[in-house]
mmCIF file of C-alpha atoms in Angstrom:
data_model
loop_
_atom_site.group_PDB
_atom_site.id
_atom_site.type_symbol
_atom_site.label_atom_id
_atom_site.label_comp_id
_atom_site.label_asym_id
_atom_site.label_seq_id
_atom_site.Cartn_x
_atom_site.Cartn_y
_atom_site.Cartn_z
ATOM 1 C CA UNK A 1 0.000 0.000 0.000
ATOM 2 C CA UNK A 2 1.621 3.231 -1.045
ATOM 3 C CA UNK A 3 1.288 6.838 0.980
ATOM 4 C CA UNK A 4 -1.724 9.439 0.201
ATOM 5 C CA UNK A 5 -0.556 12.125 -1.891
ATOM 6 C CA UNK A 6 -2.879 14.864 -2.676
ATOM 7 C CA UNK A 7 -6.275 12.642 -2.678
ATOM 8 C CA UNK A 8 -4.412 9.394 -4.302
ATOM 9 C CA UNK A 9 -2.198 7.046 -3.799
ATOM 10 C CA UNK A 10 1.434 6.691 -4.442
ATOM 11 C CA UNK A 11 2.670 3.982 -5.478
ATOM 12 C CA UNK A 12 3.619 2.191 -8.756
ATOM 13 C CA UNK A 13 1.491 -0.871 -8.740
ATOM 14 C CA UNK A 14 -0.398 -0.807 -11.899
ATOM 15 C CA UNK A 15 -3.315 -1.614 -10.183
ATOM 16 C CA UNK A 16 -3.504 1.303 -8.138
ATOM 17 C CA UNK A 17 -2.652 3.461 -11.188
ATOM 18 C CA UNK A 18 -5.642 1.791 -13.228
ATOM 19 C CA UNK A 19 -8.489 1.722 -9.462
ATOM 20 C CA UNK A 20 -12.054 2.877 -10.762
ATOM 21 C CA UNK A 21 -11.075 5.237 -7.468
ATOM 22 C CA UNK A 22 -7.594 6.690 -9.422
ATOM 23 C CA UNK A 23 -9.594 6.985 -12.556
ATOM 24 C CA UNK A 24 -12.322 9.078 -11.057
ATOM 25 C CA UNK A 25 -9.833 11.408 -9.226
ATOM 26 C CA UNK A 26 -7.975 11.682 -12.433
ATOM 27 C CA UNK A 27 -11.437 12.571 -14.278
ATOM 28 C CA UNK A 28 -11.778 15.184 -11.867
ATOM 29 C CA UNK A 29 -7.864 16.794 -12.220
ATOM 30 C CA UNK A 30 -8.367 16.136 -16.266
ATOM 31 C CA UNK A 31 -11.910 18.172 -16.324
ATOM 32 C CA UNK A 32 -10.626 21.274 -14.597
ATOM 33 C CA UNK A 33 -11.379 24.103 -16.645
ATOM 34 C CA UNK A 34 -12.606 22.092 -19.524
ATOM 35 C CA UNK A 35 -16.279 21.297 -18.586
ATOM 36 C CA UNK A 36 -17.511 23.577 -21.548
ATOM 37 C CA UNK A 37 -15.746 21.811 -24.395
ATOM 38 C CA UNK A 38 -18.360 19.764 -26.118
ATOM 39 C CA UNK A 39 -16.164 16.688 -26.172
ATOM 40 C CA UNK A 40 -15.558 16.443 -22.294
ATOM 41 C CA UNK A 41 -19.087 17.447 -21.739
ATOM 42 C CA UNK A 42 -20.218 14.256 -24.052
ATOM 43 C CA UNK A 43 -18.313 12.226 -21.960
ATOM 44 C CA UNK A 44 -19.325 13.883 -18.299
ATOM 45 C CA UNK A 45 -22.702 12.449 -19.740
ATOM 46 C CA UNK A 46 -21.715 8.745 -19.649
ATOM 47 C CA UNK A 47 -18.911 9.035 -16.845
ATOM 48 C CA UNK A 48 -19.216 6.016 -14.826
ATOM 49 C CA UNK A 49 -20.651 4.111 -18.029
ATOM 50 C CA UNK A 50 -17.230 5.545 -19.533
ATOM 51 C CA UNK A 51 -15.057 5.057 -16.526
ATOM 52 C CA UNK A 52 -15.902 1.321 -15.577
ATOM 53 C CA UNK A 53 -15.160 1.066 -19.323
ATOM 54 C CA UNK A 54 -11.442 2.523 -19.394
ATOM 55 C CA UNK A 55 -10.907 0.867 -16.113
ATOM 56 C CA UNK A 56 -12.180 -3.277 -17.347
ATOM 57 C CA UNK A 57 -10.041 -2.970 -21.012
ATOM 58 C CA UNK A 58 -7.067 -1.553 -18.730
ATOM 59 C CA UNK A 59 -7.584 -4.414 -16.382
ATOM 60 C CA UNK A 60 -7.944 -7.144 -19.362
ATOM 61 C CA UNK A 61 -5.368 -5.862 -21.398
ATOM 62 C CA UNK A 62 -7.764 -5.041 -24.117
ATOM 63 C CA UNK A 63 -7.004 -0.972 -23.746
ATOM 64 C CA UNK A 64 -5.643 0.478 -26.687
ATOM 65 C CA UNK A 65 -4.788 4.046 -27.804
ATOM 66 C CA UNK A 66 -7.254 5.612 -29.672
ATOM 67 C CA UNK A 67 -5.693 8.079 -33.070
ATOM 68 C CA UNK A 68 -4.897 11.867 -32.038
ATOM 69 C CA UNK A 69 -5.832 14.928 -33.515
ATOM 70 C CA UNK A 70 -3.669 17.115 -34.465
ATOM 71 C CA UNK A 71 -4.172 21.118 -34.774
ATOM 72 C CA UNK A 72 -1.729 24.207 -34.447
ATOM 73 C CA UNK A 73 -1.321 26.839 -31.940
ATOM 74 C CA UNK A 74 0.494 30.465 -31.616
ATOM 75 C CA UNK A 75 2.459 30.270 -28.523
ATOM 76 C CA UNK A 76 3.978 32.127 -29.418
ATOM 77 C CA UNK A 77 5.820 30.211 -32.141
ATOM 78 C CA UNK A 78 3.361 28.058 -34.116
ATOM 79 C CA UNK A 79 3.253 24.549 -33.036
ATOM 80 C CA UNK A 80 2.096 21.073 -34.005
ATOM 81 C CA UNK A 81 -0.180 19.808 -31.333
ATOM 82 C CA UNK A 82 -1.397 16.152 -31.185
ATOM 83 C CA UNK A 83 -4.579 15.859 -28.701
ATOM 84 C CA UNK A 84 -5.537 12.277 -27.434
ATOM 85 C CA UNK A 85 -9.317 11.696 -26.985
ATOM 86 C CA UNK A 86 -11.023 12.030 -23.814
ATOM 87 C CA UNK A 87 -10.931 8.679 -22.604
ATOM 88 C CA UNK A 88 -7.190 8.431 -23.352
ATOM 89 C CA UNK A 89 -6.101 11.895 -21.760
ATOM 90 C CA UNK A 90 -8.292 10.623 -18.432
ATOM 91 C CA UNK A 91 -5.745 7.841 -18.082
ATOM 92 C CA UNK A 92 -2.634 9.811 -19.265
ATOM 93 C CA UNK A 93 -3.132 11.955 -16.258
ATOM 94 C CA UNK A 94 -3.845 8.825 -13.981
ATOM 95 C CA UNK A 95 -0.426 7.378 -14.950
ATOM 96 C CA UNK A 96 1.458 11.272 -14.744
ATOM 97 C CA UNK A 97 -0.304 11.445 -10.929
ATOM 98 C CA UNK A 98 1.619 8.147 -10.111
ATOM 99 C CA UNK A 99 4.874 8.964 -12.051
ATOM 100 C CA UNK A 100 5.251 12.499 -10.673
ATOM 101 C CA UNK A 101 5.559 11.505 -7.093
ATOM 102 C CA UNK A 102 8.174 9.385 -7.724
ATOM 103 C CA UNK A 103 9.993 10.597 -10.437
ATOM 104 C CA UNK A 104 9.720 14.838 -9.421
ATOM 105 C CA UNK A 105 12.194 14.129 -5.890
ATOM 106 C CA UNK A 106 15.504 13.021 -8.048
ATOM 107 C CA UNK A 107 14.845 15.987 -9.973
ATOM 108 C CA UNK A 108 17.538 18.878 -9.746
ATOM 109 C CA UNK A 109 15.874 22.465 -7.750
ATOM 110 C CA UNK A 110 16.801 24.373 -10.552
ATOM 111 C CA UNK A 111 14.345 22.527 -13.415
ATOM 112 C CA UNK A 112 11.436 24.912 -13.515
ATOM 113 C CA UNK A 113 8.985 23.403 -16.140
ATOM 114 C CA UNK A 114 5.872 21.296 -15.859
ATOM 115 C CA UNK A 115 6.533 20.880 -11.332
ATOM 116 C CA UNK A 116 4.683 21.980 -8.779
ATOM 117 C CA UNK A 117 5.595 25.261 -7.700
ATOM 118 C CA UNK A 118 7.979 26.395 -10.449
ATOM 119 C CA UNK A 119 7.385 27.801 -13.716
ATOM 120 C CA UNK A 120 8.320 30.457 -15.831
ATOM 121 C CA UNK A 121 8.362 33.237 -13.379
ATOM 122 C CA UNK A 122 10.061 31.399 -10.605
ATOM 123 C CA UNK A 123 12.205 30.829 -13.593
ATOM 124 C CA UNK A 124 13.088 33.905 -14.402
ATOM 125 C CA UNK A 125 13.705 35.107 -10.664
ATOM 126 C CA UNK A 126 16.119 32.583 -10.516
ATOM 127 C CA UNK A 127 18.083 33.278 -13.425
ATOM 128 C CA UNK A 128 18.300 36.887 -12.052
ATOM 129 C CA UNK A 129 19.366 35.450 -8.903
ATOM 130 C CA UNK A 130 22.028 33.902 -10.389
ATOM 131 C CA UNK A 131 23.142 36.809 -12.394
ATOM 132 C CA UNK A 132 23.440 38.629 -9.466
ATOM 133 C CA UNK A 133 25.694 36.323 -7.866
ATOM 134 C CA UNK A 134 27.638 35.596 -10.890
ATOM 135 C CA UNK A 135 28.660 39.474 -11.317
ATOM 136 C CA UNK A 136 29.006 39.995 -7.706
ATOM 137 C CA UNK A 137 25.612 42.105 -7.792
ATOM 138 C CA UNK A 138 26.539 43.715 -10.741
ATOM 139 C CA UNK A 139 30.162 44.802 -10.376
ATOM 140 C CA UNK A 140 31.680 42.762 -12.953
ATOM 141 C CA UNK A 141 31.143 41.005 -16.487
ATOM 142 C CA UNK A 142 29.838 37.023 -16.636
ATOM 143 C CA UNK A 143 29.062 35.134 -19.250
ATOM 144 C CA UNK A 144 25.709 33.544 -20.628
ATOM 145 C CA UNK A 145 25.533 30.296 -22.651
ATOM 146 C CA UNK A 146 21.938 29.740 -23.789
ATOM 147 C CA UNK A 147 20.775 27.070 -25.507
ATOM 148 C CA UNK A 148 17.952 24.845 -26.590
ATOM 149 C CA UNK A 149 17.413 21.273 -28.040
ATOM 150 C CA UNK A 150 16.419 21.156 -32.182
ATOM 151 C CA UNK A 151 12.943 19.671 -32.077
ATOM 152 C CA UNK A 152 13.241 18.235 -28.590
ATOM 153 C CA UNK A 153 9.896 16.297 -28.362
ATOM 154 C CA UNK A 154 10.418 15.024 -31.805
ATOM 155 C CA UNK A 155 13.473 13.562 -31.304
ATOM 156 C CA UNK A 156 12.956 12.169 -27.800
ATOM 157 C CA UNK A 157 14.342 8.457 -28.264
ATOM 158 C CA UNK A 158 11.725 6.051 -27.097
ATOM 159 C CA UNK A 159 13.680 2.890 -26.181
ATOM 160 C CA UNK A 160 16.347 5.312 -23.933
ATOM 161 C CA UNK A 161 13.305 7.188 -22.155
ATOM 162 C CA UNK A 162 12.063 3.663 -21.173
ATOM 163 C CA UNK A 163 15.151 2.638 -19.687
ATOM 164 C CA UNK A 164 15.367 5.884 -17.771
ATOM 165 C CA UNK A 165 11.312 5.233 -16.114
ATOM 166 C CA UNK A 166 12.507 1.821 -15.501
ATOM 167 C CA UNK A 167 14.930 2.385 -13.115
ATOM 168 C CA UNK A 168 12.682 3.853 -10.955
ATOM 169 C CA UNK A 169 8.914 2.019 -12.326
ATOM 170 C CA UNK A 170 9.800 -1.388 -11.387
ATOM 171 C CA UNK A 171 6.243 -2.908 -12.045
ATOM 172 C CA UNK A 172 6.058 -5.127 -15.466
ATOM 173 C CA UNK A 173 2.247 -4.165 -16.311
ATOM 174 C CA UNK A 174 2.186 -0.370 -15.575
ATOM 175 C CA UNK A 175 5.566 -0.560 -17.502
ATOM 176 C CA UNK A 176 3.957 -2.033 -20.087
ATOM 177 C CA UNK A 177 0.717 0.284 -19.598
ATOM 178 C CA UNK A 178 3.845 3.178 -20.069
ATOM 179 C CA UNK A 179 5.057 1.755 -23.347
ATOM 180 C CA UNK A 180 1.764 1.319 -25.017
ATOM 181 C CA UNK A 181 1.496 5.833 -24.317
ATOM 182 C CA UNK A 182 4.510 6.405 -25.798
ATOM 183 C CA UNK A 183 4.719 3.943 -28.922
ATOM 184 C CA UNK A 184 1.205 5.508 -29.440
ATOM 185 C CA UNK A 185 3.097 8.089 -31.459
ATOM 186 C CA UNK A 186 6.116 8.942 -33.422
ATOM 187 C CA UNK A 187 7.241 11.199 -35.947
ATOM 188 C CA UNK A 188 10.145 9.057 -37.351
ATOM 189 C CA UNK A 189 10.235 5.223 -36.122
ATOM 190 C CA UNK A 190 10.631 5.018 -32.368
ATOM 191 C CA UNK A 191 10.669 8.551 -32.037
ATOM 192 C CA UNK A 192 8.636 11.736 -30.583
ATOM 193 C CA UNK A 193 6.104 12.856 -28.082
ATOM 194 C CA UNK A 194 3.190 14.321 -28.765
ATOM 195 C CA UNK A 195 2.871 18.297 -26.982
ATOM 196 C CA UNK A 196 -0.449 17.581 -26.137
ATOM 197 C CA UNK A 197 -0.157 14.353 -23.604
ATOM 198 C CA UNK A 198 0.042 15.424 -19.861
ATOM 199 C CA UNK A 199 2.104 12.360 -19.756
ATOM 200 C CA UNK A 200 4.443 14.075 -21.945
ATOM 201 C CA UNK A 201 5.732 16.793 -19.305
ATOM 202 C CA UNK A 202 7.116 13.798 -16.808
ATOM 203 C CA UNK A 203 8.302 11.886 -19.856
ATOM 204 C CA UNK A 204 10.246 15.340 -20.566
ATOM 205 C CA UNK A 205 11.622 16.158 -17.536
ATOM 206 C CA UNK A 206 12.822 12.560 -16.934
ATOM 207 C CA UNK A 207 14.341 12.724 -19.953
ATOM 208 C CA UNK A 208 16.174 15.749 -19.190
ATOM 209 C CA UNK A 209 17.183 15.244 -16.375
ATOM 210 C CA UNK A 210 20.133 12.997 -17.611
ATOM 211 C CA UNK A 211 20.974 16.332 -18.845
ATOM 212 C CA UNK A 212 20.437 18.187 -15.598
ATOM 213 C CA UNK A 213 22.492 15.862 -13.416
ATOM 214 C CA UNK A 214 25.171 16.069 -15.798
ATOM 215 C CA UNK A 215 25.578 19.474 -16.042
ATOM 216 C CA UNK A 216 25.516 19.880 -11.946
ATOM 217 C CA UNK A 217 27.574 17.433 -10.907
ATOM 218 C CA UNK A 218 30.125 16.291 -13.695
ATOM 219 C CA UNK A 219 30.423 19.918 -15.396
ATOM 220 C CA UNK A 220 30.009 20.906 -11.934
ATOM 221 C CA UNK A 221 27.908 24.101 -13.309
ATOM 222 C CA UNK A 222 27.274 26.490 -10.182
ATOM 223 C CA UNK A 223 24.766 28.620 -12.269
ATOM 224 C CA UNK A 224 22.570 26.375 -14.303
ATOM 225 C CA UNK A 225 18.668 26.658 -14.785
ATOM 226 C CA UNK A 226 16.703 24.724 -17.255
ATOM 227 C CA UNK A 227 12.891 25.420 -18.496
ATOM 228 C CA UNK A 228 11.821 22.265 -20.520
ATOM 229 C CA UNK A 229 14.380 21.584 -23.816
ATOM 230 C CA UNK A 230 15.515 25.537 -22.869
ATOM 231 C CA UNK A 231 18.466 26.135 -20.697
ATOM 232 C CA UNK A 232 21.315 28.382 -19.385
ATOM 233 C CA UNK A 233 24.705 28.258 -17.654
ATOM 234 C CA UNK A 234 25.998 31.562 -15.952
ATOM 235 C CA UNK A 235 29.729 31.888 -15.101
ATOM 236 C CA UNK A 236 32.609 34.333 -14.069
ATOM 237 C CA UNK A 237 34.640 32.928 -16.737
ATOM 238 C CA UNK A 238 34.111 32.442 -20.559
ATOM 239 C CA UNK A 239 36.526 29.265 -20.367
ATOM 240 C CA UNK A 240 34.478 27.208 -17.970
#
């Protein structure tokens, strides 16, 4: 039996993930602020109908991932977004409630997207932080190296992100559960996430934080932030 974290339980046992309790809670974080899209409403019509359905193909292994829908957005940059259906995002964020408990903890403090209390402000406040400290509030010169990743979520490696979430996700059937979400889609073989899966973020930041660690404690970087596939290293010296 795992511990109660904010109204579920943690705890990696697929069958705790997949609970027709875990479902409902993770209708309930899923629905927030969408109740007046006509798809969610549809389903709010049928939800236990809909529910006990997810929950017995989950349980018989019968589940499998309905096709997304893809659409673009300004934000501000124009990007490709893949949406799951309703059913499908319900147990995305049923599976990111039980991986972000035990993932988020071997995170580094200074990874500020998709965690609870971060973001970009926090973010940004940091990175000022930092600069202050860097040019001893402002009485010398530092340097900046900014950079992001070339289609990051496109290029995220499947079979490496797997072996990542398995050292921590030790049950076979919620690892299997894991790898039926992300083979769900690619944009070259084995290959890509889609931006619109909650499950995504975790899968991200789990991802990155191979990155992360290195950066901290092999390039031993004093002044290093990241925000998603975006990040910066502050320093004294150019050379470093």
């Amino acid at each position: 039996m795992g511990k109660v974290v904010s109204g579920g339980i943690h705890s990696e046992n697929f069958y705790d993930v997949i609970s027709i309790n875990d479902l409902f809670y993770a209708w309930k974080t899923f629905r927030k602020g969408k109740r007046s899209k006509s798809e969610v409403a549809v389903f709010e019509l049928n939800l236990e109908e809909n529910i006990f359905t997810l929950h017995e193909a989950l349980v018989s292994g019968k589940w499998m991932p309905d096709e997304y829908t893809a659409f673009y957005v300004q934000d501000p940059k124009l990007r490709r977004i893949h949406k799951a259906t309703v059913r499908d995002r319900v147990l995305h964020q049923a599976v990111y409630q039980k991986l972000y408990p035990l993932f988020d903890p071997s995170f580094i403090h200074d990874s500020y997207s998709s965690r609870d209390g971060k973001g970009t402000h926090r973010g940004v406040k940091r990175f000022e932080e930092f600069a202050r400290r860097a040019t001893g509030n402002y009485s010398r010169n530092a340097h900046a190296l900014k950079c992001d990743i070339r289609k990051f979520f496109d290029s995220i490696d499947h079979e490496i992100l797997l072996k990542l979430i398995r050292r921590k996700c030790k049950d076979e059937c919620l690892m299997k559960l894991i790898s039926q979400i992300i083979s769900s889609f690619e944009i070259q073989p084995e290959k890509g996430l889609p931006l619109g899966n909650v499950t995504s973020q975790i899968f991200a930041n789990i991802y990155m934080n191979e990155l992360d660690q290195f950066a901290k404690h092999i390039l031993k970087a004093k002044y290093y932030i990241r925000y998603c596939d975006d990040f910066v290293i502050i320093d004294e010296s150019k050379e470093n």
